[in-house]
């Protein structure tokens, strides 16, 4: 039973992350009627931006939660700018074009963002520093970490 409950917690956390990405896809499709293949790359740019901010401020002596908030604000700003620029430059001019043109443009934006990210951040793995406590909470068998609780709370 303990393993079953642990897997329920793990499934809820992983499903919450998938749900947030799916919500983003749904919102974009609902607004611009286009499957934005660059959506994942926008998320990647936000993650790499937050990694850069955390790495640069690692020696500033700030607590982990403060680093996380600063990195989140920077990532939101970068993602907002990217989304605005892509919509204005690539998608808006093709609003009345045949359905295939915006679709191909979306794939092109995806490849462009991937390539730019490899140029800026290099195509190497980047370990994200641990910013929150790693000690799990024991729930009488199954365990849950602060990060998992934060994911669940933010998803709700």
PDB file of C-alpha atoms in Angstrom:
ATOM      1  CA  UNK A   1       0.000   0.000   0.000  1.00  0.00           C
ATOM      2  CA  UNK A   2       2.918   2.323   0.775  1.00  0.00           C
ATOM      3  CA  UNK A   3       4.310   1.899  -2.750  1.00  0.00           C
ATOM      4  CA  UNK A   4       0.871   2.530  -4.238  1.00  0.00           C
ATOM      5  CA  UNK A   5       0.469   5.805  -2.313  1.00  0.00           C
ATOM      6  CA  UNK A   6       3.997   6.897  -3.275  1.00  0.00           C
ATOM      7  CA  UNK A   7       3.202   6.258  -6.934  1.00  0.00           C
ATOM      8  CA  UNK A   8      -0.031   8.250  -6.607  1.00  0.00           C
ATOM      9  CA  UNK A   9       2.008  11.212  -5.301  1.00  0.00           C
ATOM     10  CA  UNK A  10       4.607  10.787  -8.063  1.00  0.00           C
ATOM     11  CA  UNK A  11       1.864  10.545 -10.710  1.00  0.00           C
ATOM     12  CA  UNK A  12       0.088  13.652  -9.446  1.00  0.00           C
ATOM     13  CA  UNK A  13       3.311  15.670  -9.496  1.00  0.00           C
ATOM     14  CA  UNK A  14       4.320  14.505 -12.987  1.00  0.00           C
ATOM     15  CA  UNK A  15       0.768  14.895 -14.268  1.00  0.00           C
ATOM     16  CA  UNK A  16       0.665  18.422 -12.868  1.00  0.00           C
ATOM     17  CA  UNK A  17       3.729  19.375 -14.891  1.00  0.00           C
ATOM     18  CA  UNK A  18       2.192  17.870 -18.039  1.00  0.00           C
ATOM     19  CA  UNK A  19      -1.074  19.684 -17.305  1.00  0.00           C
ATOM     20  CA  UNK A  20       0.690  23.047 -17.086  1.00  0.00           C
ATOM     21  CA  UNK A  21       2.367  22.529 -20.455  1.00  0.00           C
ATOM     22  CA  UNK A  22      -0.929  21.343 -21.990  1.00  0.00           C
ATOM     23  CA  UNK A  23      -2.708  24.368 -20.541  1.00  0.00           C
ATOM     24  CA  UNK A  24      -0.165  26.606 -22.256  1.00  0.00           C
ATOM     25  CA  UNK A  25      -0.703  24.855 -25.597  1.00  0.00           C
ATOM     26  CA  UNK A  26      -4.483  25.129 -25.189  1.00  0.00           C
ATOM     27  CA  UNK A  27      -4.371  28.814 -24.324  1.00  0.00           C
ATOM     28  CA  UNK A  28      -2.160  29.626 -27.292  1.00  0.00           C
ATOM     29  CA  UNK A  29      -4.348  27.624 -29.674  1.00  0.00           C
ATOM     30  CA  UNK A  30      -7.482  29.259 -28.288  1.00  0.00           C
ATOM     31  CA  UNK A  31      -6.085  32.758 -28.787  1.00  0.00           C
ATOM     32  CA  UNK A  32      -4.276  32.576 -32.140  1.00  0.00           C
ATOM     33  CA  UNK A  33      -5.802  29.369 -33.588  1.00  0.00           C
ATOM     34  CA  UNK A  34      -2.374  27.939 -34.264  1.00  0.00           C
ATOM     35  CA  UNK A  35      -0.541  24.966 -32.829  1.00  0.00           C
ATOM     36  CA  UNK A  36       2.597  26.702 -31.628  1.00  0.00           C
ATOM     37  CA  UNK A  37       5.408  24.203 -32.092  1.00  0.00           C
ATOM     38  CA  UNK A  38       7.763  26.730 -30.484  1.00  0.00           C
ATOM     39  CA  UNK A  39       5.887  26.508 -27.155  1.00  0.00           C
ATOM     40  CA  UNK A  40       8.343  24.004 -25.694  1.00  0.00           C
ATOM     41  CA  UNK A  41      11.280  26.110 -26.828  1.00  0.00           C
ATOM     42  CA  UNK A  42       9.800  29.147 -25.084  1.00  0.00           C
ATOM     43  CA  UNK A  43       9.684  27.068 -21.894  1.00  0.00           C
ATOM     44  CA  UNK A  44      13.271  25.993 -22.552  1.00  0.00           C
ATOM     45  CA  UNK A  45      14.356  29.624 -22.922  1.00  0.00           C
ATOM     46  CA  UNK A  46      12.678  30.438 -19.606  1.00  0.00           C
ATOM     47  CA  UNK A  47      14.387  27.525 -17.873  1.00  0.00           C
ATOM     48  CA  UNK A  48      17.792  28.445 -19.286  1.00  0.00           C
ATOM     49  CA  UNK A  49      17.249  32.095 -18.350  1.00  0.00           C
ATOM     50  CA  UNK A  50      16.450  31.115 -14.773  1.00  0.00           C
ATOM     51  CA  UNK A  51      19.503  28.810 -14.723  1.00  0.00           C
ATOM     52  CA  UNK A  52      21.667  31.723 -15.890  1.00  0.00           C
ATOM     53  CA  UNK A  53      20.282  34.078 -13.238  1.00  0.00           C
ATOM     54  CA  UNK A  54      20.689  31.500 -10.449  1.00  0.00           C
ATOM     55  CA  UNK A  55      24.229  30.699 -11.593  1.00  0.00           C
ATOM     56  CA  UNK A  56      25.209  34.379 -11.758  1.00  0.00           C
ATOM     57  CA  UNK A  57      23.706  35.162  -8.344  1.00  0.00           C
ATOM     58  CA  UNK A  58      24.886  31.959  -6.634  1.00  0.00           C
ATOM     59  CA  UNK A  59      27.623  33.772  -4.711  1.00  0.00           C
ATOM     60  CA  UNK A  60      25.405  36.709  -3.705  1.00  0.00           C
ATOM     61  CA  UNK A  61      24.480  35.054  -0.407  1.00  0.00           C
ATOM     62  CA  UNK A  62      20.743  35.144  -1.081  1.00  0.00           C
ATOM     63  CA  UNK A  63      18.523  32.376   0.286  1.00  0.00           C
ATOM     64  CA  UNK A  64      17.314  29.767  -2.215  1.00  0.00           C
ATOM     65  CA  UNK A  65      13.729  30.996  -2.259  1.00  0.00           C
ATOM     66  CA  UNK A  66      14.872  34.552  -3.081  1.00  0.00           C
ATOM     67  CA  UNK A  67      17.079  33.295  -5.916  1.00  0.00           C
ATOM     68  CA  UNK A  68      14.124  31.300  -7.211  1.00  0.00           C
ATOM     69  CA  UNK A  69      11.808  34.341  -7.169  1.00  0.00           C
ATOM     70  CA  UNK A  70      14.369  36.567  -8.924  1.00  0.00           C
ATOM     71  CA  UNK A  71      15.068  33.874 -11.530  1.00  0.00           C
ATOM     72  CA  UNK A  72      11.328  33.349 -12.048  1.00  0.00           C
ATOM     73  CA  UNK A  73      10.743  37.057 -12.654  1.00  0.00           C
ATOM     74  CA  UNK A  74      13.590  37.170 -15.184  1.00  0.00           C
ATOM     75  CA  UNK A  75      12.333  34.025 -16.930  1.00  0.00           C
ATOM     76  CA  UNK A  76       8.794  35.421 -17.132  1.00  0.00           C
ATOM     77  CA  UNK A  77      10.130  38.640 -18.662  1.00  0.00           C
ATOM     78  CA  UNK A  78      12.180  36.751 -21.270  1.00  0.00           C
ATOM     79  CA  UNK A  79       9.324  34.384 -22.148  1.00  0.00           C
ATOM     80  CA  UNK A  80       6.870  37.278 -22.417  1.00  0.00           C
ATOM     81  CA  UNK A  81       9.207  39.153 -24.732  1.00  0.00           C
ATOM     82  CA  UNK A  82       9.821  36.064 -26.875  1.00  0.00           C
ATOM     83  CA  UNK A  83       6.113  35.264 -27.173  1.00  0.00           C
ATOM     84  CA  UNK A  84       5.265  38.847 -28.042  1.00  0.00           C
ATOM     85  CA  UNK A  85       8.051  39.104 -30.624  1.00  0.00           C
ATOM     86  CA  UNK A  86       7.245  35.757 -32.251  1.00  0.00           C
ATOM     87  CA  UNK A  87       3.550  36.565 -32.489  1.00  0.00           C
ATOM     88  CA  UNK A  88       4.212  40.041 -33.880  1.00  0.00           C
ATOM     89  CA  UNK A  89       6.977  39.072 -36.336  1.00  0.00           C
ATOM     90  CA  UNK A  90       6.134  35.523 -37.417  1.00  0.00           C
ATOM     91  CA  UNK A  91       2.481  34.702 -36.744  1.00  0.00           C
ATOM     92  CA  UNK A  92       0.497  37.927 -37.132  1.00  0.00           C
ATOM     93  CA  UNK A  93       1.539  38.565 -40.766  1.00  0.00           C
ATOM     94  CA  UNK A  94       0.220  35.083 -41.619  1.00  0.00           C
ATOM     95  CA  UNK A  95      -3.207  35.439 -39.954  1.00  0.00           C
ATOM     96  CA  UNK A  96      -5.109  35.260 -43.261  1.00  0.00           C
ATOM     97  CA  UNK A  97      -2.696  32.925 -45.050  1.00  0.00           C
ATOM     98  CA  UNK A  98      -3.574  29.303 -45.874  1.00  0.00           C
ATOM     99  CA  UNK A  99      -3.345  27.023 -42.815  1.00  0.00           C
ATOM    100  CA  UNK A 100      -0.082  25.403 -43.934  1.00  0.00           C
ATOM    101  CA  UNK A 101       1.988  28.633 -43.914  1.00  0.00           C
ATOM    102  CA  UNK A 102       1.554  29.416 -40.174  1.00  0.00           C
ATOM    103  CA  UNK A 103       2.152  25.760 -39.347  1.00  0.00           C
ATOM    104  CA  UNK A 104       5.461  25.736 -41.229  1.00  0.00           C
ATOM    105  CA  UNK A 105       6.370  29.062 -39.606  1.00  0.00           C
ATOM    106  CA  UNK A 106       5.700  27.589 -36.161  1.00  0.00           C
ATOM    107  CA  UNK A 107       8.056  24.692 -36.923  1.00  0.00           C
ATOM    108  CA  UNK A 108      10.638  27.165 -38.199  1.00  0.00           C
ATOM    109  CA  UNK A 109      10.391  29.216 -35.006  1.00  0.00           C
ATOM    110  CA  UNK A 110      10.930  26.047 -33.005  1.00  0.00           C
ATOM    111  CA  UNK A 111      14.118  25.220 -34.914  1.00  0.00           C
ATOM    112  CA  UNK A 112      15.303  28.832 -34.714  1.00  0.00           C
ATOM    113  CA  UNK A 113      14.867  28.969 -30.934  1.00  0.00           C
ATOM    114  CA  UNK A 114      16.611  25.608 -30.484  1.00  0.00           C
ATOM    115  CA  UNK A 115      19.562  26.772 -32.554  1.00  0.00           C
ATOM    116  CA  UNK A 116      19.786  30.130 -30.788  1.00  0.00           C
ATOM    117  CA  UNK A 117      19.704  28.393 -27.405  1.00  0.00           C
ATOM    118  CA  UNK A 118      22.550  26.090 -28.471  1.00  0.00           C
ATOM    119  CA  UNK A 119      24.558  29.117 -29.586  1.00  0.00           C
ATOM    120  CA  UNK A 120      23.906  31.119 -26.407  1.00  0.00           C
ATOM    121  CA  UNK A 121      24.017  28.348 -23.771  1.00  0.00           C
ATOM    122  CA  UNK A 122      25.963  25.614 -25.618  1.00  0.00           C
ATOM    123  CA  UNK A 123      24.389  22.161 -26.124  1.00  0.00           C
ATOM    124  CA  UNK A 124      25.675  20.716 -22.846  1.00  0.00           C
ATOM    125  CA  UNK A 125      23.646  19.504 -19.855  1.00  0.00           C
ATOM    126  CA  UNK A 126      23.151  22.188 -17.230  1.00  0.00           C
ATOM    127  CA  UNK A 127      22.525  20.957 -13.682  1.00  0.00           C
ATOM    128  CA  UNK A 128      20.098  23.300 -11.939  1.00  0.00           C
ATOM    129  CA  UNK A 129      21.266  24.143  -8.410  1.00  0.00           C
ATOM    130  CA  UNK A 130      19.052  22.976  -5.556  1.00  0.00           C
ATOM    131  CA  UNK A 131      17.302  26.040  -4.151  1.00  0.00           C
ATOM    132  CA  UNK A 132      14.747  24.467  -1.842  1.00  0.00           C
ATOM    133  CA  UNK A 133      15.262  22.091   1.083  1.00  0.00           C
ATOM    134  CA  UNK A 134      15.750  18.517  -0.101  1.00  0.00           C
ATOM    135  CA  UNK A 135      14.658  16.772   3.085  1.00  0.00           C
ATOM    136  CA  UNK A 136      11.362  14.981   2.272  1.00  0.00           C
ATOM    137  CA  UNK A 137       8.261  15.026   4.464  1.00  0.00           C
ATOM    138  CA  UNK A 138       7.363  11.548   5.683  1.00  0.00           C
ATOM    139  CA  UNK A 139       3.642  10.887   5.278  1.00  0.00           C
ATOM    140  CA  UNK A 140       3.674   7.627   7.210  1.00  0.00           C
ATOM    141  CA  UNK A 141       5.388   5.645   4.484  1.00  0.00           C
ATOM    142  CA  UNK A 142       5.208   7.670   1.294  1.00  0.00           C
ATOM    143  CA  UNK A 143       7.325  10.823   1.139  1.00  0.00           C
ATOM    144  CA  UNK A 144       6.933  14.166  -0.604  1.00  0.00           C
ATOM    145  CA  UNK A 145       9.527  16.911  -1.072  1.00  0.00           C
ATOM    146  CA  UNK A 146       9.117  20.670  -0.817  1.00  0.00           C
ATOM    147  CA  UNK A 147       9.597  20.897  -4.591  1.00  0.00           C
ATOM    148  CA  UNK A 148       6.780  18.416  -5.211  1.00  0.00           C
ATOM    149  CA  UNK A 149       4.464  20.297  -2.824  1.00  0.00           C
ATOM    150  CA  UNK A 150       5.296  23.558  -4.626  1.00  0.00           C
ATOM    151  CA  UNK A 151       4.523  21.976  -8.016  1.00  0.00           C
ATOM    152  CA  UNK A 152       1.152  20.723  -6.783  1.00  0.00           C
ATOM    153  CA  UNK A 153       0.228  24.037  -5.131  1.00  0.00           C
ATOM    154  CA  UNK A 154       1.209  26.135  -8.151  1.00  0.00           C
ATOM    155  CA  UNK A 155      -0.680  23.830 -10.502  1.00  0.00           C
ATOM    156  CA  UNK A 156      -3.856  24.195  -8.463  1.00  0.00           C
TER     157      UNK A 156
END
